[in-house]
């Protein structure tokens, strides 16, 4: 039996399917991925 795992993007909370085919996971898009990276680069995150 196959189950689909749905997760929320950590930046915008959009619901996405957790899949190896989602190249931005755990984010919903490249935009959210870059927002997260920017936070790390500006030391806003630990």
Coordinates of N, CA and C in Angstrom, one line a residue, residues 4-44:
X4 N 0.8 8.7 0.6 CA 1.3 10.0 0.2 C 1.5 10.9 1.4
X5 N 2.7 11.4 1.6 CA 3.0 12.2 2.7 C 2.9 13.7 2.3
X6 N 2.1 14.4 3.1 CA 1.9 15.8 2.8 C 2.6 16.6 3.9
X7 N 3.4 17.6 3.6 CA 4.1 18.4 4.6 C 3.8 19.9 4.2
X8 N 4.1 20.7 5.2 CA 4.0 22.2 5.0 C 5.3 22.8 4.7
X9 N 5.4 23.6 3.7 CA 6.7 24.4 3.4 C 7.0 25.2 4.7
X10 N 8.3 25.1 5.1 CA 8.7 25.8 6.3 C 8.7 27.3 6.2
X11 N 8.6 27.8 5.0 CA 8.6 29.3 4.8 C 7.2 29.8 4.6
X12 N 6.4 29.3 3.7 CA 5.1 29.8 3.4 C 3.9 29.0 3.9
X13 N 4.2 27.8 4.4 CA 3.2 26.8 4.9 C 2.3 26.2 3.9
X14 N 2.7 26.4 2.6 CA 1.9 25.7 1.5 C 2.1 24.2 1.7
X15 N 1.0 23.5 1.5 CA 1.0 22.0 1.6 C 1.6 21.4 0.3
X16 N 2.6 20.5 0.5 CA 3.2 19.9 -0.7 C 3.4 18.4 -0.4
X17 N 3.6 17.7 -1.5 CA 3.8 16.2 -1.4 C 5.3 16.0 -1.2
X18 N 5.6 15.2 -0.1 CA 7.0 14.9 0.1 C 7.4 13.7 -0.8
X19 N 8.2 14.1 -1.8 CA 8.6 13.1 -2.9 C 10.0 13.4 -3.3
X20 N 10.6 12.3 -3.7 CA 12.0 12.4 -4.3 C 12.0 13.2 -5.6
X21 N 10.8 13.4 -6.2 CA 10.7 14.1 -7.4 C 10.6 15.6 -7.2
X22 N 10.3 16.1 -6.0 CA 10.3 17.5 -5.6 C 11.7 18.0 -5.4
X23 N 12.3 18.7 -6.3 CA 13.7 19.1 -6.2 C 13.9 20.2 -5.2
X24 N 12.9 20.8 -4.6 CA 13.1 21.8 -3.6 C 12.7 21.4 -2.2
X25 N 12.4 20.1 -2.1 CA 11.9 19.7 -0.7 C 12.9 20.0 0.3
X26 N 12.6 20.4 1.5 CA 11.2 20.5 2.1 C 10.5 21.7 1.7
X27 N 11.0 22.5 0.8 CA 10.3 23.8 0.4 C 9.4 23.5 -0.8
X28 N 8.4 24.4 -1.0 CA 7.5 24.3 -2.1 C 8.0 24.8 -3.5
X29 N 9.0 25.7 -3.4 CA 9.6 26.3 -4.6 C 11.0 26.8 -4.4
X30 N 11.6 27.2 -5.5 CA 12.9 27.7 -5.4 C 12.9 29.0 -4.6
X31 N 11.9 29.8 -4.8 CA 11.8 31.1 -4.0 C 11.9 30.8 -2.5
X32 N 11.1 29.9 -2.0 CA 11.1 29.6 -0.6 C 12.5 29.1 -0.2
X33 N 13.1 28.3 -1.0 CA 14.4 27.7 -0.7 C 15.4 28.9 -0.6
X34 N 15.4 29.8 -1.5 CA 16.3 31.0 -1.5 C 16.0 31.9 -0.3
X35 N 14.8 32.1 0.1 CA 14.5 32.8 1.3 C 15.1 32.2 2.5
X36 N 15.1 30.9 2.6 CA 15.7 30.2 3.7 C 17.2 30.3 3.7
X37 N 17.8 30.2 2.5 CA 19.2 30.3 2.4 C 19.7 31.7 2.8
X38 N 18.9 32.7 2.4 CA 19.2 34.1 2.7 C 19.2 34.3 4.2
X39 N 18.3 33.6 4.9 CA 18.3 33.7 6.4 C 19.5 33.2 7.0
X40 N 20.0 32.0 6.5 CA 21.2 31.4 7.0 C 22.4 32.3 6.7
X41 N 22.5 32.9 5.5 CA 23.6 33.7 5.1 C 23.7 35.0 5.9
X42 N 22.5 35.5 6.3 CA 22.5 36.7 7.1 C 22.5 36.4 8.6
X43 N 22.7 35.2 9.0 CA 22.8 34.7 10.3 C 21.5 35.0 11.1
X44 N 20.4 34.9 10.4 CA 19.1 35.0 11.1 C 18.6 33.7 11.7

